[in-house]
Amino acid sequence: MYTLGISAYYHDSAACIIRNGLIMAAAQEERFTRKKHDPSFPIHAIRFCLDHAQIRFEDVEKIVFYDKPFIKFERILETFYAIAPKGIGAFVKHIPEWIKDKIFFKKLLKEGLNEVARGKHKNCKILFSEHHLSHAAWAYYTSQFDESAILTIDGVGEWTTTSIFRAKGNEITVLKEQHFPHSLGLLYSSFTQYLGFKVNDGEYKMMGLAPYGDHKSDNYKFYRQRIEKELVDLHQDGSIQLNMRYFEFLYGERMISSKKWETLFEIPLRKEDEPIEQKHCDFALAAQDITEEAVLNLAREAKKITGMKNLCLAGGVAYNCVANGRLLQESIFDNVFVPPAVGDSGSAGGAALASYYLQNEVPRVKEEFLKNKISFLGPAYSTQHIEAFLLAKNVDFERIESKTTLYEKAASLLVKGAVIGWMQGRMEFGARALGARSIIASPQSPDIQRTVNRKIKFRESFRPFAPVMLEEDLVNYFKMSEVSPYMGLVTQIKDEFQKKLPDNFQQLSIVEKSRVEKSNFPGITHVDYSSRIQTVDKTTNPNFWPLLKAFKELTGNSLLINTSFNVKDEPIVCSPEDAYRCFMKTEMDYLFLGEFLLTKKK
């Protein structure tokens, strides 16, 4: 029984194919179209999924969309009715598009399926899952838990912005919901926009900026007090109440009323190209702390009303790995699971899994979901394909047919300070590069963070990099014992590796702070001694584990920088062509494409 899950028309469109509960393939549309966060119907992703499974539409029993467009349209209409006559301009402008996209959605969906051109889909049953159920299903059914609380937090689905579920066996039951417009996800996006970053893209930048803030500063205390007093009420049961006087997303234009925010916080809205100052860092820290407090309240409420020892997280806010780390640190639950692709892309898989498990009395397929088995679900490219591409491009390359030699060669180059593009096996599903489409380097050079940010990623120099390591090395270097195969948790490096900060640290500029060595591994230690962790084991990440092992044999540790193989404003690379193009327009030193090694100097 094949089920095809689809998410589309908002951001990060994706497709996922499952067979009898087993995920066979999944991919985001952006990886094929090269448009970051591509919201369009995932024609290329669906083609890939069907081709990988070696089936046509005639073999698919059900096609499941990740939310219910008609209910979403109902929310849009009711919202505009409630605020009328405000927002009438946006309403008139967009109503024809909304009617086409929401009321006649099945027609739109079928038109998209026709473009896929992989057989006839008219006998496929088309179903619609609820948005937050799709999130919940992705998190729970890909976990190893037989029972769990599930917490889903995002901007908004149909009406719901936050949900608490109880899951046992195959059943998922919703216990509590928060409804639009009161949304932790939209609040965080509002903070993001105020700091000059793009909504649905720059939230992780704000999270990375927050540690440069100072809890002791007058600015931080002022911003925190204003947020709590004027902007949002946080309740002990996890619910929140936004003061809608300060927000404009009801009108369909912007997230916030910039003039009111500027009056409230006494700093102008930052433009994207303006320099980042200490006041922006302090504001980001206040916003992050409020978000973490809200997430912890929700987790405590989920524990209280479910009584479960396990927690699964999903929804866009679950990408906030700092909040996830706090959740783990507080020990509210014994076990916390954060899958890859926790946003709308993963909901394509969640919709398919929800349909299969909630409508069939079948045993859970869990052995396939061990650690990274739900990461590497995208395309792989054969040796013949890669070689043909390189020959056609007339590229000078070295072929290393021995896997052992390949890993040893890469490790020796890393020890010498090289920055390497690494493309091996099937592409990752989700926002994190986990060793299949990665840029890697040794974290021990004092300048490596600045080098990779400025010369290779072409992004802000304050942005931290995540460490990747052998699973067994985690407890030797970091204050955490929970494995983190999906780079979803943040913790601090152990005290013995930390370096004392200068006495005038808080008086330094953000650039100067970023250049201070915080640990023996400066490339992966953020300004507050924190790191976003990725752990690797031999069974589930066989193309990356031997490299880390070879590096450890040369250096005594397996710690490497691992960042996504892309540059600013582009998706992670998918094909050899994408990887070569990215390699050539950056200052990476080497590129490993399967068993082929390319040297920039050549």
Coordinates of C-alpha atoms in Angstrom, one line a residue:
M1 CA 0.0 0.0 0.0
Y2 CA 1.6 3.3 -1.2
T3 CA 0.6 6.6 0.3
L4 CA 1.9 9.9 -1.0
G5 CA 2.0 12.9 1.3
I6 CA 2.2 16.5 0.0
S7 CA 2.8 19.9 1.6
A8 CA 2.6 23.0 -0.6
Y9 CA 1.5 26.6 -1.1
Y10 CA 2.9 28.2 2.1
H11 CA 6.7 27.6 2.4
D12 CA 9.0 24.6 2.1
S13 CA 6.8 22.5 -0.1
A14 CA 7.7 18.8 0.0
A15 CA 6.6 15.3 -0.9
C16 CA 7.0 11.9 0.9
I17 CA 6.1 8.4 -0.3
I18 CA 5.5 5.6 2.3
R19 CA 4.8 1.9 1.7
N20 CA 3.0 0.0 4.4
G21 CA 4.1 2.5 7.0
L22 CA 7.8 2.6 5.8
I23 CA 9.1 5.9 4.5
M24 CA 10.8 5.2 1.2
A25 CA 11.7 8.7 0.0
A26 CA 11.1 12.4 0.8
A27 CA 12.4 15.7 -0.5
Q28 CA 11.7 19.4 -0.5
E29 CA 10.9 21.1 -3.8
E30 CA 13.5 23.8 -3.2
R31 CA 16.3 21.3 -3.7
F32 CA 15.3 20.7 -7.3
T33 CA 14.1 24.2 -8.3
R34 CA 17.0 26.0 -6.4
K35 CA 14.5 28.5 -4.9
K36 CA 14.9 28.7 -1.2
H37 CA 11.8 27.8 0.8
D38 CA 10.0 27.2 -2.6
P39 CA 6.2 27.1 -1.8
S40 CA 5.1 25.9 -5.2
F41 CA 3.4 22.6 -5.9
P42 CA 6.2 20.0 -5.4
I43 CA 6.2 18.6 -9.0
H44 CA 9.9 17.7 -8.9
A45 CA 9.8 16.2 -5.4
I46 CA 6.8 14.0 -6.2
R47 CA 8.5 12.8 -9.4
F48 CA 11.6 11.9 -7.4
C49 CA 9.5 10.0 -4.8
L50 CA 7.6 8.0 -7.4
D51 CA 10.7 7.3 -9.4
H52 CA 12.6 6.2 -6.3
A53 CA 9.8 3.8 -5.3
Q54 CA 9.7 2.7 -9.0
I55 CA 6.0 3.2 -9.2
R56 CA 3.4 5.4 -11.0
F57 CA 0.2 7.0 -9.8
E58 CA -1.7 3.9 -10.5
D59 CA 0.2 2.2 -7.7
V60 CA -0.7 4.9 -5.1
E61 CA -3.8 4.2 -3.0
K62 CA -4.0 7.6 -1.3
I63 CA -2.7 11.1 -1.8
V64 CA -2.8 13.1 1.5
F65 CA -2.4 16.9 1.7
Y66 CA -0.9 18.2 5.0
D67 CA -3.7 20.7 5.9
K68 CA -7.3 21.6 5.2
P69 CA -7.4 24.5 2.9
F70 CA -11.2 25.2 3.2
I71 CA -10.9 25.6 7.0
K72 CA -8.0 27.9 6.5
F73 CA -10.1 29.9 4.1
E74 CA -12.8 30.0 6.7
R75 CA -10.3 31.5 9.2
I76 CA -9.2 34.1 6.7
L77 CA -12.8 35.2 6.0
E78 CA -13.8 35.3 9.7
T79 CA -10.6 37.3 10.6
F80 CA -11.4 39.9 7.9
Y81 CA -15.0 40.1 9.0
A82 CA -13.9 40.6 12.6
I83 CA -11.5 43.5 11.8
A84 CA -13.5 45.2 9.0
P85 CA -13.3 47.8 7.6
K86 CA -9.5 47.6 8.4
G87 CA -7.6 45.4 6.0
I88 CA -10.1 45.8 3.2
G89 CA -7.4 46.7 0.7
A90 CA -5.6 43.4 1.3
F91 CA -8.9 41.5 1.3
V92 CA -10.0 42.9 -2.1
K93 CA -6.5 42.4 -3.6
H94 CA -6.2 38.8 -2.5
I95 CA -9.7 37.4 -2.5
P96 CA -9.7 36.1 -6.1
E97 CA -6.5 34.3 -5.4
W98 CA -7.8 32.9 -2.1
I99 CA -11.0 31.7 -3.8
K100 CA -9.0 29.9 -6.5
D101 CA -6.5 28.4 -4.1
K102 CA -8.8 27.5 -1.2
I103 CA -12.3 26.9 -2.5
F104 CA -11.3 25.1 -5.7
F105 CA -8.3 23.5 -4.1
K106 CA -9.0 20.0 -5.3
K107 CA -9.0 21.3 -8.9
L108 CA -5.7 23.1 -8.2
L109 CA -4.2 19.9 -6.7
K110 CA -5.2 17.8 -9.6
E111 CA -3.7 20.3 -12.0
G112 CA -0.4 20.0 -10.1
L113 CA -0.6 16.2 -10.2
N114 CA -1.2 16.3 -13.9
E115 CA 2.1 18.2 -14.3
V116 CA 4.0 15.4 -12.5
A117 CA 3.3 13.1 -15.5
R118 CA 3.8 9.8 -13.8
G119 CA 0.6 8.0 -14.8
K120 CA -3.1 8.7 -14.1
H121 CA -4.1 9.7 -10.6
K122 CA -7.9 9.8 -11.1
N123 CA -8.3 6.5 -9.0
C124 CA -6.2 7.8 -6.2
K125 CA -8.1 8.8 -3.1
I126 CA -7.3 12.4 -2.2
L127 CA -7.5 13.1 1.6
F128 CA -6.7 16.1 3.8
S129 CA -5.1 16.0 7.2
E130 CA -5.3 18.7 9.8
H131 CA -2.1 20.8 9.9
H132 CA -1.1 20.2 13.5
L133 CA -2.0 16.5 13.3
S134 CA 0.4 16.3 10.4
H135 CA 3.1 17.8 12.6
A136 CA 2.2 15.5 15.5
A137 CA 2.2 12.4 13.3
W138 CA 5.6 13.1 11.8
A139 CA 7.1 13.6 15.3
Y140 CA 5.5 10.6 16.9
Y141 CA 5.4 7.9 14.2
T142 CA 9.1 8.5 13.5
S143 CA 10.1 8.2 17.2
Q144 CA 10.9 5.0 19.0
F145 CA 8.2 5.6 21.6
D146 CA 5.2 3.4 22.2
E147 CA 3.5 6.3 24.0
S148 CA 4.2 9.9 24.3
A149 CA 3.0 13.5 24.8
I150 CA 3.3 15.5 21.6
L151 CA 3.8 19.3 21.5
T152 CA 3.3 21.1 18.2
I153 CA 4.1 24.9 18.0
D154 CA 4.1 27.0 14.9
G155 CA 2.7 30.2 13.3
V156 CA -0.7 28.9 12.4
G157 CA -2.3 25.9 10.7
E158 CA -6.0 26.2 10.0
W159 CA -7.0 27.8 13.3
T160 CA -4.6 26.2 15.6
T161 CA -1.2 27.7 16.6
T162 CA -0.2 25.2 19.4
S163 CA -1.4 21.7 20.3
I164 CA -0.9 19.2 23.0
F165 CA -1.5 15.6 22.0
R166 CA -1.4 12.2 23.8
A167 CA -0.2 9.3 21.7
K168 CA -0.4 5.6 22.6
G169 CA 0.1 2.7 20.1
N170 CA -1.2 4.0 16.8
E171 CA -3.6 6.5 18.3
I172 CA -3.0 10.2 18.5
T173 CA -5.6 12.3 20.5
V174 CA -5.6 16.1 20.8
L175 CA -6.1 17.3 24.3
K176 CA -5.6 21.0 24.2
E177 CA -5.2 23.8 21.5
Q178 CA -4.4 27.4 21.3
H179 CA -6.1 29.2 18.4
F180 CA -5.2 32.1 16.1
P181 CA -4.3 34.9 16.4
H182 CA -2.5 34.1 19.7
S183 CA 0.6 32.3 18.4
L184 CA 4.1 31.8 19.8
G185 CA 5.4 31.2 16.3
L186 CA 4.0 34.5 15.0
L187 CA 5.3 36.3 18.0
Y188 CA 8.8 34.9 17.4
S189 CA 8.5 35.9 13.7
S190 CA 7.5 39.4 14.8
F191 CA 10.6 39.7 16.9
T192 CA 12.6 38.5 13.8
Q193 CA 11.1 41.1 11.5
Y194 CA 11.7 43.9 14.0
L195 CA 15.4 43.0 14.0
G196 CA 15.6 43.2 10.2
F197 CA 15.6 39.5 9.3
K198 CA 13.1 37.8 6.9
V199 CA 10.1 36.1 8.4
N200 CA 10.1 32.3 7.8
D201 CA 13.9 32.5 7.1
G202 CA 15.7 34.6 9.6
E203 CA 14.3 33.2 12.9
Y204 CA 17.5 31.1 13.3
K205 CA 19.6 34.2 12.8
M206 CA 17.8 35.9 15.8
M207 CA 18.4 32.7 17.8
G208 CA 22.1 32.9 17.0
L209 CA 22.3 36.6 17.8
A210 CA 20.7 36.3 21.2
P211 CA 23.8 35.0 23.1
Y212 CA 25.6 38.2 22.3
G213 CA 23.1 40.0 24.5
D214 CA 23.8 40.8 28.2
H215 CA 21.3 39.7 30.9
K216 CA 22.7 42.3 33.2
S217 CA 22.3 45.2 30.8
D218 CA 19.7 47.9 31.3
N219 CA 18.6 47.4 27.7
Y220 CA 17.9 43.7 28.3
K221 CA 15.9 44.4 31.4
F222 CA 13.9 47.2 29.7
Y223 CA 13.1 45.1 26.6
R224 CA 12.1 42.1 28.8
Q225 CA 9.9 44.2 31.0
R226 CA 8.2 45.9 28.0
I227 CA 7.6 42.5 26.2
E228 CA 6.0 41.0 29.3
K229 CA 4.0 44.1 30.3
E230 CA 2.7 45.3 26.9
L231 CA 3.2 42.7 24.2
V232 CA 2.3 39.2 25.5
D233 CA 0.9 37.5 28.6
L234 CA 2.4 34.1 29.4
H235 CA 0.1 31.8 31.4
Q236 CA 1.2 28.9 33.5
D237 CA -0.9 26.5 31.4
G238 CA 1.2 27.3 28.4
S239 CA -1.3 29.5 26.6
I240 CA -0.4 33.0 25.6
Q241 CA -2.3 36.2 24.9
L242 CA -0.9 38.7 22.4
N243 CA -1.8 42.4 22.7
M244 CA -3.1 42.8 19.1
R245 CA -2.7 46.5 19.1
Y246 CA 1.0 45.9 18.3
F247 CA 0.5 43.3 15.5
E248 CA -0.6 43.7 11.8
F249 CA -0.7 40.1 10.5
L250 CA -4.5 40.1 10.8
Y251 CA -4.6 42.5 7.9
G252 CA -2.5 40.3 5.7
E253 CA 0.4 42.8 5.2
R254 CA 3.1 42.9 7.8
M255 CA 3.7 41.1 11.1
I256 CA 4.0 44.2 13.3
S257 CA 3.0 47.9 13.6
S258 CA 6.6 49.2 13.4
K259 CA 5.7 52.7 14.7
K260 CA 4.1 51.2 17.8
W261 CA 7.0 48.9 18.4
E262 CA 9.5 51.7 17.9
T263 CA 7.6 53.8 20.5
L264 CA 7.4 50.8 22.9
F265 CA 11.0 49.7 22.7
E266 CA 12.6 53.1 21.9
I267 CA 14.7 51.7 19.0
P268 CA 13.9 52.0 15.3
L269 CA 13.0 48.9 13.3
R270 CA 16.3 47.6 11.9
K271 CA 16.7 47.4 8.1
E272 CA 18.2 44.3 6.7
D273 CA 21.4 46.1 5.5
E274 CA 22.0 48.1 8.6
P275 CA 24.7 47.1 11.1
I276 CA 23.8 45.0 14.1
E277 CA 24.4 46.8 17.4
Q278 CA 24.5 45.7 21.0
K279 CA 20.9 46.9 21.6
H280 CA 19.7 44.5 18.9
C281 CA 21.6 41.6 20.7
D282 CA 20.0 42.5 24.0
F283 CA 16.5 42.6 22.3
A284 CA 17.1 39.2 20.7
L285 CA 18.1 37.8 24.1
A286 CA 15.0 39.1 25.7
A287 CA 12.8 37.7 22.9
Q288 CA 14.6 34.3 23.1
D289 CA 14.2 34.1 26.9
I290 CA 10.4 34.8 26.6
T291 CA 10.1 32.1 24.0
E292 CA 11.9 29.6 26.1
E293 CA 9.7 30.4 29.1
A294 CA 6.6 29.9 27.0
V295 CA 7.9 26.5 25.6
L296 CA 8.8 25.3 29.2
N297 CA 5.2 26.3 30.4
L298 CA 3.8 24.3 27.5
A299 CA 6.0 21.3 28.3
R300 CA 5.0 21.3 32.0
E301 CA 1.3 21.5 30.9
A302 CA 1.8 18.6 28.5
K303 CA 3.4 16.6 31.3
K304 CA 0.6 17.4 33.7
I305 CA -2.3 16.5 31.4
T306 CA -0.8 13.4 29.7
G307 CA 1.3 11.9 32.5
M308 CA 3.7 10.7 29.9
K309 CA 7.5 10.3 30.4
N310 CA 8.3 10.9 26.7
L311 CA 7.8 14.1 24.6
C312 CA 7.8 14.5 20.8
L313 CA 8.2 18.1 19.4
A314 CA 7.2 19.4 16.0
G315 CA 6.2 22.6 14.2
G316 CA 8.4 25.5 13.2
V317 CA 9.2 26.6 16.8
A318 CA 10.8 23.1 17.3
Y319 CA 13.6 24.4 15.1
N320 CA 14.6 26.5 18.1
C321 CA 17.3 24.2 19.3
V322 CA 18.2 26.5 22.2
A323 CA 14.7 26.1 23.6
N324 CA 14.9 22.4 23.0
G325 CA 18.2 22.2 25.0
R326 CA 16.5 24.1 27.9
L327 CA 13.7 21.6 27.8
L328 CA 16.1 18.7 28.1
Q329 CA 18.1 20.5 30.8
E330 CA 14.9 21.0 32.9
S331 CA 14.2 17.3 32.9
I332 CA 10.4 17.8 32.6
F333 CA 10.3 14.6 30.5
D334 CA 12.6 11.6 30.7
N335 CA 13.1 11.6 26.9
V336 CA 12.6 14.3 24.3
F337 CA 12.5 13.5 20.5
V338 CA 12.9 16.2 17.9
P339 CA 12.8 14.7 14.3
P340 CA 14.4 16.3 11.3
A341 CA 12.2 18.5 9.1
V342 CA 10.0 19.6 12.0
G343 CA 8.4 22.4 9.9
D344 CA 6.0 22.1 7.0
S345 CA 8.2 20.0 4.9
G346 CA 8.1 17.1 7.4
S347 CA 4.3 17.5 7.5
A348 CA 4.2 15.9 4.0
G349 CA 5.5 12.7 5.7
G350 CA 3.3 13.3 8.7
A351 CA 0.1 13.5 6.6
A352 CA 0.9 10.2 4.9
L353 CA 1.8 8.5 8.2
A354 CA -1.3 9.8 9.9
S355 CA -3.5 8.5 7.2
Y356 CA -1.9 5.1 7.2
Y357 CA -1.7 4.5 11.0
L358 CA -5.0 6.2 12.1
Q359 CA -7.0 4.4 9.4
N360 CA -5.5 0.9 9.6
E361 CA -5.0 -1.5 12.6
V362 CA -1.4 -2.3 11.8
P363 CA 1.7 -2.6 13.9
R364 CA 4.1 0.4 14.0
V365 CA 7.2 0.2 11.7
K366 CA 9.8 1.4 14.2
E367 CA 13.0 -0.4 13.4
E368 CA 13.5 1.8 10.3
F369 CA 13.3 5.0 12.3
L370 CA 16.5 4.5 14.3
K371 CA 18.3 7.8 14.5
N372 CA 19.3 8.9 11.1
K373 CA 17.1 6.5 9.1
I374 CA 14.6 9.4 8.6
S375 CA 17.3 11.9 7.5
F376 CA 18.7 10.5 4.3
L377 CA 15.6 10.2 2.2
G378 CA 16.5 12.2 -0.9
P379 CA 18.3 11.5 -4.2
A380 CA 21.7 9.8 -4.5
Y381 CA 23.8 9.9 -7.6
S382 CA 25.7 7.0 -9.0
T383 CA 29.5 6.9 -9.7
Q384 CA 28.7 6.8 -13.4
H385 CA 26.5 9.9 -13.2
I386 CA 29.1 11.9 -11.3
E387 CA 32.0 10.8 -13.6
A388 CA 30.0 11.6 -16.8
F389 CA 29.2 15.1 -15.4
L390 CA 32.9 15.8 -14.5
L391 CA 34.1 14.6 -17.9
A392 CA 31.5 16.7 -19.7
K393 CA 32.7 19.7 -17.7
N394 CA 36.3 18.9 -18.5
V395 CA 37.1 19.0 -14.8
D396 CA 40.4 17.8 -13.4
F397 CA 39.7 15.2 -10.7
E398 CA 41.3 12.3 -8.7
R399 CA 39.4 9.1 -8.3
I400 CA 39.7 7.3 -5.0
E401 CA 38.1 3.9 -5.3
S402 CA 39.1 2.6 -1.9
K403 CA 36.7 3.9 0.8
T404 CA 39.3 3.6 3.5
T405 CA 41.8 5.7 1.4
L406 CA 39.1 8.3 0.7
Y407 CA 38.3 8.9 4.4
E408 CA 42.0 9.0 5.4
K409 CA 42.7 11.5 2.6
A410 CA 39.8 13.7 3.7
A411 CA 40.8 13.5 7.3
S412 CA 44.5 14.5 6.5
L413 CA 43.3 17.5 4.5
L414 CA 41.1 18.6 7.4
V415 CA 44.0 18.4 9.9
K416 CA 45.9 20.7 7.6
G417 CA 43.2 23.3 7.8
A418 CA 41.3 22.7 4.6
V419 CA 37.6 23.5 4.1
I420 CA 35.9 20.7 2.3
G421 CA 32.7 20.3 0.4
W422 CA 31.3 16.8 1.2
M423 CA 28.6 15.1 -1.0
Q424 CA 28.0 11.4 -0.2
G425 CA 24.9 9.2 -0.6
R426 CA 21.3 10.2 -0.3
M427 CA 20.4 13.9 0.4
E428 CA 19.1 14.9 3.8
F429 CA 15.4 15.7 4.3
G430 CA 14.9 18.8 6.3
A431 CA 16.8 22.1 7.0
R432 CA 19.9 20.5 8.5
A433 CA 22.9 19.0 6.6
L434 CA 23.9 15.9 8.5
G435 CA 26.8 14.6 6.5
A436 CA 25.5 13.9 3.1
R437 CA 25.5 17.5 1.7
S438 CA 27.9 19.3 4.2
I439 CA 30.7 21.7 4.3
I440 CA 33.2 20.5 6.9
A441 CA 36.4 21.8 8.6
S442 CA 38.5 21.4 11.7
P443 CA 37.2 23.6 14.5
Q444 CA 40.6 24.2 16.2
S445 CA 41.8 27.1 14.0
P446 CA 41.0 30.5 15.7
D447 CA 39.9 32.0 12.4
I448 CA 37.9 29.2 11.0
Q449 CA 34.4 30.6 12.0
R450 CA 35.2 33.9 10.3
T451 CA 36.8 32.2 7.3
V452 CA 33.8 29.9 6.6
N453 CA 31.2 32.6 7.2
R454 CA 32.8 35.3 5.1
K455 CA 34.6 33.5 2.3
I456 CA 32.4 30.4 1.8
K457 CA 28.9 30.9 3.2
F458 CA 28.8 34.7 2.4
R459 CA 26.9 35.4 5.6
E460 CA 27.0 37.4 8.9
S461 CA 30.3 36.8 10.8
F462 CA 28.5 36.4 14.1
R463 CA 26.8 33.1 13.0
P464 CA 28.0 30.0 14.9
F465 CA 28.7 26.6 13.5
A466 CA 27.6 23.2 14.8
P467 CA 30.0 20.5 15.9
V468 CA 29.6 17.0 14.7
M469 CA 31.2 14.1 16.5
L470 CA 31.2 10.3 17.1
E471 CA 28.3 9.5 19.4
E472 CA 30.6 8.0 22.0
D473 CA 32.6 11.3 22.2
L474 CA 29.7 13.5 23.2
V475 CA 30.0 13.1 27.0
N476 CA 33.7 13.7 26.8
Y477 CA 33.3 17.3 25.5
F478 CA 29.8 18.5 26.2
K479 CA 27.4 18.9 29.1
M480 CA 24.8 16.5 27.7
S481 CA 24.4 12.7 27.4
E482 CA 21.4 12.7 25.1
V483 CA 22.3 11.7 21.5
S484 CA 21.4 14.4 18.9
P485 CA 21.6 12.9 15.4
Y486 CA 19.4 15.6 13.9
M487 CA 21.3 18.7 15.2
G488 CA 18.2 19.7 17.2
L489 CA 19.6 20.3 20.7
V490 CA 22.0 22.9 22.2
T491 CA 24.2 22.5 25.2
Q492 CA 27.5 23.9 26.5
I493 CA 31.0 22.7 26.1
K494 CA 32.5 21.3 29.3
D495 CA 34.3 23.7 31.7
E496 CA 37.7 22.2 31.1
F497 CA 37.6 23.3 27.4
Q498 CA 36.3 26.8 28.1
K499 CA 38.6 29.8 28.0
K500 CA 38.1 32.7 30.3
L501 CA 36.5 35.7 28.6
P502 CA 38.2 39.1 28.9
D503 CA 36.9 41.4 31.7
N504 CA 35.7 43.9 29.2
F505 CA 33.9 41.3 27.1
Q506 CA 30.5 42.9 27.4
Q507 CA 31.9 46.2 26.2
L508 CA 33.2 44.7 22.9
S509 CA 31.4 45.0 19.6
I510 CA 29.6 42.0 18.2
V511 CA 32.4 41.4 15.7
E512 CA 35.0 41.7 18.4
K513 CA 33.1 39.3 20.6
S514 CA 32.8 36.7 17.8
R515 CA 36.6 36.8 17.4
V516 CA 37.4 36.0 21.1
E517 CA 38.4 32.4 21.6
K518 CA 35.9 30.8 23.9
S519 CA 37.3 27.3 24.0
N520 CA 39.9 24.9 22.7
F521 CA 37.6 24.4 19.7
P522 CA 36.8 28.0 18.7
G523 CA 35.1 27.1 15.4
I524 CA 32.1 25.4 17.2
T525 CA 31.8 27.3 20.5
H526 CA 29.3 30.1 20.5
V527 CA 29.7 33.3 22.6
D528 CA 28.0 31.7 25.6
Y529 CA 30.0 28.5 25.3
S530 CA 27.1 26.7 23.6
S531 CA 27.0 24.5 20.6
R532 CA 24.2 22.9 18.5
I533 CA 25.1 19.2 18.7
Q534 CA 25.1 16.5 16.1
T535 CA 26.1 13.0 17.1
V536 CA 27.0 10.2 14.5
D537 CA 26.9 6.4 14.9
K538 CA 28.2 3.8 12.5
T539 CA 24.9 2.1 11.7
T540 CA 22.7 5.0 10.7
N541 CA 25.3 7.3 9.2
P542 CA 27.8 5.0 7.4
N543 CA 29.1 7.6 4.9
F544 CA 30.1 10.1 7.6
W545 CA 31.1 7.9 10.6
P546 CA 34.4 6.6 9.0
L547 CA 35.5 10.2 8.2
L548 CA 35.1 11.2 11.9
K549 CA 36.8 8.0 13.0
A550 CA 39.8 8.7 10.6
F551 CA 40.0 12.3 11.9
K552 CA 40.0 11.1 15.5
E553 CA 42.9 8.7 14.8
L554 CA 44.9 11.7 13.6
T555 CA 44.0 14.3 16.2
G556 CA 42.7 12.4 19.3
N557 CA 39.1 13.9 18.9
S558 CA 36.3 13.5 16.3
L559 CA 35.0 17.1 16.5
L560 CA 34.4 18.8 13.1
I561 CA 32.5 21.8 12.0
N562 CA 29.5 20.7 10.0
T563 CA 27.5 23.3 8.1
S564 CA 25.1 23.0 5.2
F565 CA 26.5 22.8 1.7
N566 CA 25.2 26.0 0.3
V567 CA 25.7 29.7 0.3
K568 CA 23.5 32.5 1.7
D569 CA 20.0 32.6 0.2
E570 CA 20.4 29.3 -1.7
P571 CA 19.0 25.8 -0.7
I572 CA 21.3 23.0 0.3
V573 CA 22.9 21.4 -2.9
C574 CA 21.2 18.3 -4.3
S575 CA 23.0 17.1 -7.4
P576 CA 26.7 17.0 -8.4
E577 CA 26.0 19.9 -10.7
D578 CA 24.8 22.0 -7.7
A579 CA 27.7 20.9 -5.6
Y580 CA 30.3 21.8 -8.3
R581 CA 28.7 25.2 -8.9
C582 CA 28.7 26.1 -5.2
F583 CA 32.3 24.8 -4.8
M584 CA 33.5 27.0 -7.7
K585 CA 32.0 30.2 -6.5
T586 CA 33.3 29.9 -2.9
E587 CA 36.8 29.6 -1.4
M588 CA 36.4 25.9 -0.4
D589 CA 39.7 24.1 -0.9
Y590 CA 38.4 20.6 -1.9
L591 CA 35.3 18.9 -3.0
F592 CA 34.5 15.2 -2.4
L593 CA 31.8 14.0 -4.9
G594 CA 31.3 10.4 -4.0
E595 CA 34.7 8.8 -4.8
F596 CA 35.9 11.8 -6.8
L597 CA 38.2 14.5 -5.3
L598 CA 38.4 17.9 -6.8
T599 CA 41.1 20.4 -5.8
K600 CA 40.4 24.1 -6.1
K601 CA 44.0 24.9 -7.1
K602 CA 43.7 22.7 -10.1

